[in-house]
Coordinates of C-alpha atoms in Angstrom, one line a residue:
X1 CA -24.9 -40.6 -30.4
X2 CA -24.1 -37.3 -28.5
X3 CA -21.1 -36.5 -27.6
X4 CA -20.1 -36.0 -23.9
X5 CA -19.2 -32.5 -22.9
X6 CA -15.5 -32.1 -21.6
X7 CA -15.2 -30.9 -17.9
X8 CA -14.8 -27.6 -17.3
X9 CA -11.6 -26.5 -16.2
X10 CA -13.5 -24.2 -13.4
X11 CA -14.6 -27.2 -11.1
X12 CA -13.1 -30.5 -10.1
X13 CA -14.8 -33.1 -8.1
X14 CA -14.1 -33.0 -4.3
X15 CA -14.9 -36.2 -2.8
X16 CA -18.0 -36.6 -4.8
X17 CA -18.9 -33.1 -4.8
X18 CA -18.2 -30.3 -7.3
X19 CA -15.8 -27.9 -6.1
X20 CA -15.0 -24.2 -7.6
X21 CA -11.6 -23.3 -8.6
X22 CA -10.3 -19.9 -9.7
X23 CA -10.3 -19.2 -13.2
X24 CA -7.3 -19.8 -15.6
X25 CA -7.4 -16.3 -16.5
X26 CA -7.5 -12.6 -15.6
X27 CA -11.6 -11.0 -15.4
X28 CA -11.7 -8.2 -17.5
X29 CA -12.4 -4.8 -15.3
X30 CA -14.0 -1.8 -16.7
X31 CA -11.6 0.9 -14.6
X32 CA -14.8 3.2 -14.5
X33 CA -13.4 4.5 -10.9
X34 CA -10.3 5.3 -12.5
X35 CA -11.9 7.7 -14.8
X36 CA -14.3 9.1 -12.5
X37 CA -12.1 10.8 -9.8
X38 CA -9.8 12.7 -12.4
X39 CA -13.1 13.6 -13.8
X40 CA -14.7 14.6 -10.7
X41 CA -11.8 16.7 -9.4
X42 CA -11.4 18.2 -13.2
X43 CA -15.2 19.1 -13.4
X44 CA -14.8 20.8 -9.8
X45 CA -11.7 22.6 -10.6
X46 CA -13.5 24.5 -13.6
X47 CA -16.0 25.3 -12.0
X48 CA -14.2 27.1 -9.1
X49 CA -11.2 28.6 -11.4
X50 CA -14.6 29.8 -13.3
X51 CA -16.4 31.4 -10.2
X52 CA -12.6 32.9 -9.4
X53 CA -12.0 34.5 -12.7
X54 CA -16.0 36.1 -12.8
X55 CA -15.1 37.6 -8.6
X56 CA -11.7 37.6 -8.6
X57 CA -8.8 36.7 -6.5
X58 CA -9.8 37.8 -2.6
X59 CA -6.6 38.2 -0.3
X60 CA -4.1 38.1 -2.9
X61 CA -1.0 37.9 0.0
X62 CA -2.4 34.9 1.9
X63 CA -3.8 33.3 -1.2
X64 CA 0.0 33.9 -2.9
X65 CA 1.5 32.5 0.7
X66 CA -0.3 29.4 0.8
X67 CA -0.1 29.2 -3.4
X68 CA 3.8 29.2 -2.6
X69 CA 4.1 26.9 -0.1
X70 CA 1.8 24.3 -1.7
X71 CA 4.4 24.6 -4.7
X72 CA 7.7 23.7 -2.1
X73 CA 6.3 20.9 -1.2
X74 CA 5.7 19.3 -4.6
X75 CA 8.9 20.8 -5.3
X76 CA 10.3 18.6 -2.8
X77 CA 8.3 15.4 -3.8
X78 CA 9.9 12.2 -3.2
X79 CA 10.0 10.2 -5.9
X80 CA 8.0 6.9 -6.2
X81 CA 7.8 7.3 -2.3
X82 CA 6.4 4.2 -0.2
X83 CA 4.9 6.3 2.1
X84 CA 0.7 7.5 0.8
X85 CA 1.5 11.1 1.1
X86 CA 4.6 11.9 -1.0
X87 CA 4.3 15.9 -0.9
X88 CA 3.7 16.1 2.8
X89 CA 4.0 19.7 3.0
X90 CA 2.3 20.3 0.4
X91 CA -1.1 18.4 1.3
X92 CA -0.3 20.4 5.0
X93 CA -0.1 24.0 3.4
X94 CA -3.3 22.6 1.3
X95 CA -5.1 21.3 4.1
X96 CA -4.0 24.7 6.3
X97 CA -5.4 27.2 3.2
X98 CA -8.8 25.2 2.9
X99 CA -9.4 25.1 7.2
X100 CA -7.9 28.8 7.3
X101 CA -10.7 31.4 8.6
X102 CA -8.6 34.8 9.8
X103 CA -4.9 36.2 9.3
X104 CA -3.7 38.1 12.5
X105 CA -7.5 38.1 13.6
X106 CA -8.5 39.5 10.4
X107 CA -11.7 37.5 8.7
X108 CA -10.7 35.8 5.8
X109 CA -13.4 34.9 2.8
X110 CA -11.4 33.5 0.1
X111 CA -14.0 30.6 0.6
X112 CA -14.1 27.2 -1.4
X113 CA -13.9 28.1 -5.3
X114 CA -10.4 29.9 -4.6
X115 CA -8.9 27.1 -2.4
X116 CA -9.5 24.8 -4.6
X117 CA -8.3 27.4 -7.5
X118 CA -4.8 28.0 -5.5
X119 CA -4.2 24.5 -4.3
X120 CA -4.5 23.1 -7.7
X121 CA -3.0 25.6 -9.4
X122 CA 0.0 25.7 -7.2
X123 CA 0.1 21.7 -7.2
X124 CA 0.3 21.6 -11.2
X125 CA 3.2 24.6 -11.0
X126 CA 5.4 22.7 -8.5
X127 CA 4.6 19.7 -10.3
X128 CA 6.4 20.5 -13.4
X129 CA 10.3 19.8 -13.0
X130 CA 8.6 16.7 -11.2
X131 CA 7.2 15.3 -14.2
X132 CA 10.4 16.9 -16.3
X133 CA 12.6 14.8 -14.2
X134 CA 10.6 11.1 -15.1
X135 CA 9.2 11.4 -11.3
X136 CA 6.0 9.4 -13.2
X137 CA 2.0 10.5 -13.0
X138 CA 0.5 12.6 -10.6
X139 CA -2.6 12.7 -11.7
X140 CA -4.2 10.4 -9.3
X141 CA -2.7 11.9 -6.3
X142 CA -3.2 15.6 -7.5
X143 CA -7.0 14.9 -8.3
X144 CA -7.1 13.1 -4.8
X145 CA -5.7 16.5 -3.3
X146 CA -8.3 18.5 -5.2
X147 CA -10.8 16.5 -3.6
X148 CA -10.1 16.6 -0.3
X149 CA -8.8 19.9 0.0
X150 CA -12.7 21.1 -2.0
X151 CA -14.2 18.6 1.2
X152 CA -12.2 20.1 4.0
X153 CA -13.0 23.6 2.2
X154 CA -16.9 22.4 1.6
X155 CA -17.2 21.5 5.4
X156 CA -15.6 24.9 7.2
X157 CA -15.5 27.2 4.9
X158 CA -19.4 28.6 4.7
X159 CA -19.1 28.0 8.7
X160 CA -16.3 30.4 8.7
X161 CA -17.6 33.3 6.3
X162 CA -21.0 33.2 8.1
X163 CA -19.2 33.9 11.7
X164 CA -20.6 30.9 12.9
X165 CA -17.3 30.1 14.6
X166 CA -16.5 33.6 16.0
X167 CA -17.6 31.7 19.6
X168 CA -15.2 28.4 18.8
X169 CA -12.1 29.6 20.5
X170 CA -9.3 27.8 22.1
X171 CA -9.1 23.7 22.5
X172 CA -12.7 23.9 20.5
X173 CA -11.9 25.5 17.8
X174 CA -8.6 22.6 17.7
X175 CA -11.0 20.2 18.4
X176 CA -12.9 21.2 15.3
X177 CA -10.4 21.1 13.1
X178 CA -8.7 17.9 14.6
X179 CA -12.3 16.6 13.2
X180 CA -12.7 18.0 10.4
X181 CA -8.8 16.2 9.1
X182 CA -9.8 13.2 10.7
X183 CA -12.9 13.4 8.5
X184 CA -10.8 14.6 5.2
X185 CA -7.6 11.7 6.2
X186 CA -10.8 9.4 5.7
X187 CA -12.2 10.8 2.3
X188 CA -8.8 10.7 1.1
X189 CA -8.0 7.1 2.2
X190 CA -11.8 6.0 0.2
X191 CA -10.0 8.3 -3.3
X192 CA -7.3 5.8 -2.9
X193 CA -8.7 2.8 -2.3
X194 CA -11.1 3.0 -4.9
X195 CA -8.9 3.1 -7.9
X196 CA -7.2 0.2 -6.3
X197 CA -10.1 -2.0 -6.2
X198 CA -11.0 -1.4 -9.7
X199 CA -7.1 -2.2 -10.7
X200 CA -6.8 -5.6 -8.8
X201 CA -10.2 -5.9 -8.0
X202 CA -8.7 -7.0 -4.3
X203 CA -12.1 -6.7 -1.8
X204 CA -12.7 -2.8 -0.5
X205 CA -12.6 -3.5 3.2
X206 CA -9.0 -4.7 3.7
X207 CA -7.7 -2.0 0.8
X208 CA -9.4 0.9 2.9
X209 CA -8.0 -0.3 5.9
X210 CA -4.3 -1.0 4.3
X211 CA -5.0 2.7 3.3
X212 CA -5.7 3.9 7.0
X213 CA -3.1 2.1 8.6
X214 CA -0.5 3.5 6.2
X215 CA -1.5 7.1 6.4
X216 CA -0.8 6.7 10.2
X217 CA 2.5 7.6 9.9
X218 CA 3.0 10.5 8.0
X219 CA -0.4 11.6 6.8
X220 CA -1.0 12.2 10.9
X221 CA 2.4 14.5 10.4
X222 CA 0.4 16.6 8.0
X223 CA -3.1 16.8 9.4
X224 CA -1.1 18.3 12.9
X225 CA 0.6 20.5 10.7
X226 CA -1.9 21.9 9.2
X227 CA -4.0 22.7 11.9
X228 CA -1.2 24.0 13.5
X229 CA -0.3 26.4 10.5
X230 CA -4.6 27.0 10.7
X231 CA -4.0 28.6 14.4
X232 CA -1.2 30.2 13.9
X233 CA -1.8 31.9 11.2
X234 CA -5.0 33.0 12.3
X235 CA -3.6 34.3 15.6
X236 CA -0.3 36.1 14.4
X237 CA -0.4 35.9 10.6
X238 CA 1.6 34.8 7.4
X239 CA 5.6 34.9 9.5
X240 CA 4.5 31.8 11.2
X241 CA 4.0 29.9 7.9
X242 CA 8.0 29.4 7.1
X243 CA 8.4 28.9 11.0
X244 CA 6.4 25.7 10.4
X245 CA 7.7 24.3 7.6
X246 CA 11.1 23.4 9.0
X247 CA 9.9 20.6 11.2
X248 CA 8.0 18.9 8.5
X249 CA 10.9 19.5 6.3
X250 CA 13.4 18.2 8.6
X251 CA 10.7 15.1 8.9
X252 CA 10.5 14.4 5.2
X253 CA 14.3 15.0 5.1
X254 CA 14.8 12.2 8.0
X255 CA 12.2 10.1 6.4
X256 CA 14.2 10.0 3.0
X257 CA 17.5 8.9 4.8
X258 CA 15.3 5.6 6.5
X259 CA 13.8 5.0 3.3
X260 CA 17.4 5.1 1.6
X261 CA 18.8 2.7 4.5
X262 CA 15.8 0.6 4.3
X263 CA 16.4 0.0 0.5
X264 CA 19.5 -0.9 1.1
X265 CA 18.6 -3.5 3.6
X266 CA 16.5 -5.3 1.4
X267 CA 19.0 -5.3 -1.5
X268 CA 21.8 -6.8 1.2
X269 CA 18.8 -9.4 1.5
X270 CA 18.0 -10.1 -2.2
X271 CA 22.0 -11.1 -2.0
X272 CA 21.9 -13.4 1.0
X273 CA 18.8 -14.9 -0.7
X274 CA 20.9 -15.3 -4.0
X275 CA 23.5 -17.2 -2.4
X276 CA 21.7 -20.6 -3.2
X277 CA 20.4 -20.0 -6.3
X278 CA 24.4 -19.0 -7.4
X279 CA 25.5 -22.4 -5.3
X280 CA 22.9 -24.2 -7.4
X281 CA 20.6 -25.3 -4.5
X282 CA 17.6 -24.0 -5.5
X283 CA 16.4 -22.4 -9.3
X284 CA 17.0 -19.2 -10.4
X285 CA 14.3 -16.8 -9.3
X286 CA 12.2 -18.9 -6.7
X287 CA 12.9 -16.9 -4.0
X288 CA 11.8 -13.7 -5.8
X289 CA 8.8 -15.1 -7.1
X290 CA 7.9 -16.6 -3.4
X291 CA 8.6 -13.1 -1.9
X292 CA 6.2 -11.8 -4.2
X293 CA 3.2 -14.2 -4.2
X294 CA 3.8 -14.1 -0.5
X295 CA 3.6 -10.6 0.0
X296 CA 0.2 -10.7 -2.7
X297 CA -1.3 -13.0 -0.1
X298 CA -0.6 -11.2 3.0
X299 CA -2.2 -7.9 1.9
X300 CA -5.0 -10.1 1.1
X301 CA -4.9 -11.5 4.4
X302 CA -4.9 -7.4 5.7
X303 CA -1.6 -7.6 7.4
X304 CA -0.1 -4.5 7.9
X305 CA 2.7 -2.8 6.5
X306 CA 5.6 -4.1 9.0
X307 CA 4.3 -7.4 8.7
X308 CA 4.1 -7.2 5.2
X309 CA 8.0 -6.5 5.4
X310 CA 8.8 -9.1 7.5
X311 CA 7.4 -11.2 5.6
X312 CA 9.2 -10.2 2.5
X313 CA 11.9 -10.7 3.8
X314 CA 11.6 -14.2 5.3
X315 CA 10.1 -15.4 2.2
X316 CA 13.6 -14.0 0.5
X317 CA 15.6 -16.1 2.9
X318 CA 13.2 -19.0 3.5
X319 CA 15.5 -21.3 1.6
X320 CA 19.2 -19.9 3.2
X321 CA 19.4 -23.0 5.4
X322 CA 20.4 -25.4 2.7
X323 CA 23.3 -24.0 2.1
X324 CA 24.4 -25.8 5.5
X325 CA 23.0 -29.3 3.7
X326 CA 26.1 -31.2 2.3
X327 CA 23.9 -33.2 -0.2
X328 CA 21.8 -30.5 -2.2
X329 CA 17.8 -31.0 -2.3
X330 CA 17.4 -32.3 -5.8
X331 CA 15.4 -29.1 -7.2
X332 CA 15.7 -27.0 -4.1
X333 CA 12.0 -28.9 -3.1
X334 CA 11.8 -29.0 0.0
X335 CA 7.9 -29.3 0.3
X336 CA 8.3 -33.0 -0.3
X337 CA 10.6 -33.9 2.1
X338 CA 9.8 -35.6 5.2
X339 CA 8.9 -32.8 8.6
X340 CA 11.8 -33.6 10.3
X341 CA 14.3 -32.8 8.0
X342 CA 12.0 -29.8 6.4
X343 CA 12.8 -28.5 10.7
X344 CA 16.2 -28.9 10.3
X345 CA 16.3 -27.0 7.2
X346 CA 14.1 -24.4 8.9
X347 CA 16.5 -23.8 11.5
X348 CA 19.9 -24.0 10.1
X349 CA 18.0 -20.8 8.1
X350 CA 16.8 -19.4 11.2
X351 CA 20.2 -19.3 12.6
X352 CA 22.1 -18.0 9.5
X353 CA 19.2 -15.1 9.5
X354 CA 20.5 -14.4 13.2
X355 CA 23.9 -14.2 11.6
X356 CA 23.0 -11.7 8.9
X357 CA 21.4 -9.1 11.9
X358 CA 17.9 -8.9 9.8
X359 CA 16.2 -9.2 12.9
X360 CA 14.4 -11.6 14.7
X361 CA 11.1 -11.6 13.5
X362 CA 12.0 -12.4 10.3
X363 CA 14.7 -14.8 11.8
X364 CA 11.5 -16.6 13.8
X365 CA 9.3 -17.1 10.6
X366 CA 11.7 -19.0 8.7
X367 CA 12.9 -21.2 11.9
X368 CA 9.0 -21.7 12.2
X369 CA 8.0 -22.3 8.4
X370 CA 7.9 -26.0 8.6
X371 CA 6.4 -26.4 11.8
X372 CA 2.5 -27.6 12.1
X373 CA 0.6 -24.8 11.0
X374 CA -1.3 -24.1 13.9
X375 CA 1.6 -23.3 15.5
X376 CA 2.5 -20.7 13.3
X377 CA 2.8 -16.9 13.0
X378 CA 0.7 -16.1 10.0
X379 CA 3.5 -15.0 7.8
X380 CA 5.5 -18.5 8.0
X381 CA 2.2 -20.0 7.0
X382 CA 2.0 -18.0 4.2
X383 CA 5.6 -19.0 3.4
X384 CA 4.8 -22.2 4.0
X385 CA 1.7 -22.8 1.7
X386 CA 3.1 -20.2 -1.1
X387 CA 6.8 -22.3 -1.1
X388 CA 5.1 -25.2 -2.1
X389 CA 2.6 -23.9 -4.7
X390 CA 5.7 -22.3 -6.1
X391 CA 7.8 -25.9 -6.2
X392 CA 4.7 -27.6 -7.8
X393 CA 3.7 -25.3 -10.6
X394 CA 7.4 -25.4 -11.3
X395 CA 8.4 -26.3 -15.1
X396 CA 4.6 -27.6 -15.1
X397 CA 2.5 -27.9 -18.1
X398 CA -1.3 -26.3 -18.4
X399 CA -3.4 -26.7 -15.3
X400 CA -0.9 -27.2 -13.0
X401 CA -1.7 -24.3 -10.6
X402 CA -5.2 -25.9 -10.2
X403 CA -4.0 -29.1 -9.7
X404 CA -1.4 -27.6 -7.1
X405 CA -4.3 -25.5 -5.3
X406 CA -6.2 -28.6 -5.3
X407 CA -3.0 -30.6 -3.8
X408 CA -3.0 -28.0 -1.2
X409 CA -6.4 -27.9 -0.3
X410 CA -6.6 -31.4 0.4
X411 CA -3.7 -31.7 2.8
X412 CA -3.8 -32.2 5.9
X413 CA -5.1 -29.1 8.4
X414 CA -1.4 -29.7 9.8
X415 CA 0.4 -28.5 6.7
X416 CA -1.2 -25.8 5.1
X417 CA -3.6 -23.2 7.0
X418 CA -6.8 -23.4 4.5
X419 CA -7.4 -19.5 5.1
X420 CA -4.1 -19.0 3.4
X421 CA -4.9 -21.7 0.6
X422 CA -8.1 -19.6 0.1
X423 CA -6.3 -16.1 -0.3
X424 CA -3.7 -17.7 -2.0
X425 CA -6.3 -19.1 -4.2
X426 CA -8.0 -15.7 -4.6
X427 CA -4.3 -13.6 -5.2
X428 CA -3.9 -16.1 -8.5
X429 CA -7.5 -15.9 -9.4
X430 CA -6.8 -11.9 -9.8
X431 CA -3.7 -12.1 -11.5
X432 CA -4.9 -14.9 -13.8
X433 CA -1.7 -17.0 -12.5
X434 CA -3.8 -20.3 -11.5
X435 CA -3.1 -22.4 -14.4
X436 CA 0.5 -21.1 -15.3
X437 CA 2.6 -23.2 -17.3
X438 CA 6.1 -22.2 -15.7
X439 CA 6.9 -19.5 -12.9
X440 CA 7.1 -16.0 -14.2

């Protein structure tokens, strides 16, 4: 007699049909993208600091100009900055050098194989007390730089040594270089989503996109002063290179100040999110762990990077209102309770979020958490959905995140969104978190 085959754990039935769940654990990646752009940009920058060393250095001033300021600005890196660009004036001076085509009127023809020679040359010299300090790898972002800077270089350089540009004067000239970064901004933003797909193996699409919309702020900073620095060198030479610096550095220096204040905002929030696991309402690390599956989901989701805060921050303080209950939830669950009093929870922690001057977004989310779903902002759905995966993995044996995706799934459309279900469903497939036996 044969002996029936278990189930696999990868399907369940589904009201008489078979249904695919994520897999219990992580898929194995080969990183091959990860090895190929620090190869790429390595196997470029031989080549040109080859073709250099055989012609030598042309324009030794500007070339020692640019070389300098490239090394301020990773002098003044910020370290394990949020922004994508963390040496802003150095990727502008970099981006200046490679679209640079005459000093004071003078024709320049340092051409490709020595802007790439300088910028990387420069980069690795002002990287050093950097690295000496602990600042972590730069690798990634220096072999990004070296391609970019050798496309921006590839794309105006021959134009520029051939006089083919002598005619493009004035707003076209700008225009062409307000092109030519646009083009670069998007070569860098595919370098850096790349490696991230390998590493989570997220789709391409929304991690480009995440890319672009974060390069927004600062990155258009550095492709304005760039082309800025381009022009004005080119019409009244190297003296307008330090001229330019100081607004960038006065940026980067106002930037570090909001980041610092921004820190501190979200460690005053940790706190207030604290305050029930120390008054025993809810377990130790639930909100933490919510605030970070949520935010998992809503980059999968491709919200941006202000909702991604807000959301972070509601998910922090989604359970603050039950430190207004009298009689503790047993567990801190609150998915289980009935929708009237998971409201009232909801926005007894909306109004202590008012209290706290967070703001009111985040305030709004966690008033609207527990209302139907298609009434919603998309980040108190996420809440929602990722708050109750959270409370029914919890302390759970083998197989419990399927069973709890499965729990969700099946709900009713007016408690859990399914598109969130789905990413959420996707976030734990990539993380290898779907059949956890107790939070993390």
């Amino acid at each position: 007699m044969t002996p029936s085959r278990p189930p696999s754990p990868s399907t369940s039935r589904h009201r008489g049909r078979p249904r695919t769940l994520p897999p219990a654990g992580p898929r194995i990646r080969f990183p091959l993208v990860l090895l190929l752009i620090p190869a790429c940009a390595g196997l470029l920058a031989l080549g040109c600091l080859a073709s250099v060393l055989r012609s030598g250095l042309a324009e030794r001033p500007v070339a020692l100009a640019f070389g300098a300021l490239v090394a301020l600005g990773e002098l003044t890196r910020r370290a394990r900055a949020e922004a994508r660009e963390a040496a802003p004036l150095g990727a502008a001076g970099a981006l200046a050098y490679a679209l640079l085509g005459d000093v004071a009127g003078r024709p320049t023809h340092h051409g490709v194989a020595q802007t790439v020679t300088v910028v990387l040359a420069a980069s690795l010299l002002g990287s050093v007390p950097y690295t000496a300090r602990g600042g972590g790898p730069v690798l990634e972002p220096l072999a990004r730089r070296v391609l970019t800077v050798a496309f921006a270089a590839v794309c105006f350089q021959p134009l520029s040594s051939q006089g083919l540009l002598r005619d493009w004067s004035g707003p076209a000239h700008a225009l062409l270089l307000i092109v030519l970064l646009a083009l670069s901004t998007l070569c860098d933003a595919v370098l850096a989503a790349a490696p991230a797909h390998a590493r989570t193996g997220r789709p391409f699409g929304p991690l480009l996109r995440e890319e672009l919309r974060g390069m927004v702020e600062v990155t258009s900073a550095v492709c304005a002063t760039g082309a800025v620095m381009a022009l004005a060198v080119a019409a009244a030479g190297l003296w307008a290179l330090p001229v330019l610096c100081v607004p960038l550095l006065l940026t980067q220096l106002s930037y570090r100040r909001y980041a610092a204040v921004r820190a501190t905002c979200r460690q005053t929030i940790a706190s207030l999110a604290r305050a029930t696991e120390i008054a025993g309402y809810t377990p130790a690390g639930h909100a933490r762990r919510v605030a970070e599956l949520s935010g998992a989901v809503g980059r999968d989701l491709g919200l941006s990077g202000a909702e991604l805060t807000v959301l972070e921050y509601a998910a922090l303080m989604h359970d603050i209102g039950q430190l207004s209950l009298v009689d503790p939830v047993p567990a801190g669950a609150t998915a289980g309770l009935p929708a009237a009093e998971q409201r009232r929870i909801a926005l007894l922690g909306g109004a202590v979020v008012r209290q706290t001057g967070v703001g009111a977004a985040v305030a709004v989310v966690v008033e609207r958490q527990a209302d139907p779903c298609r009434e919603q902002p998309v980040a108190a759905r996420i809440v929602r959905a990722v708050n109750a995966y959270e409370e029914k993995t919890r302390d759970a044996g083998p197989g419990a995140g399927l069973t709890a995706l499965e729990e969700l799934r099946l709900a009713t459309v007016g408690d859990y969104a399914p598109d969130v279900v789905e990413a959420l469903a996707r976030v734990l497939s990539r993380q290898g978190g779907a059949a956890r036996e107790r939070p993390g």
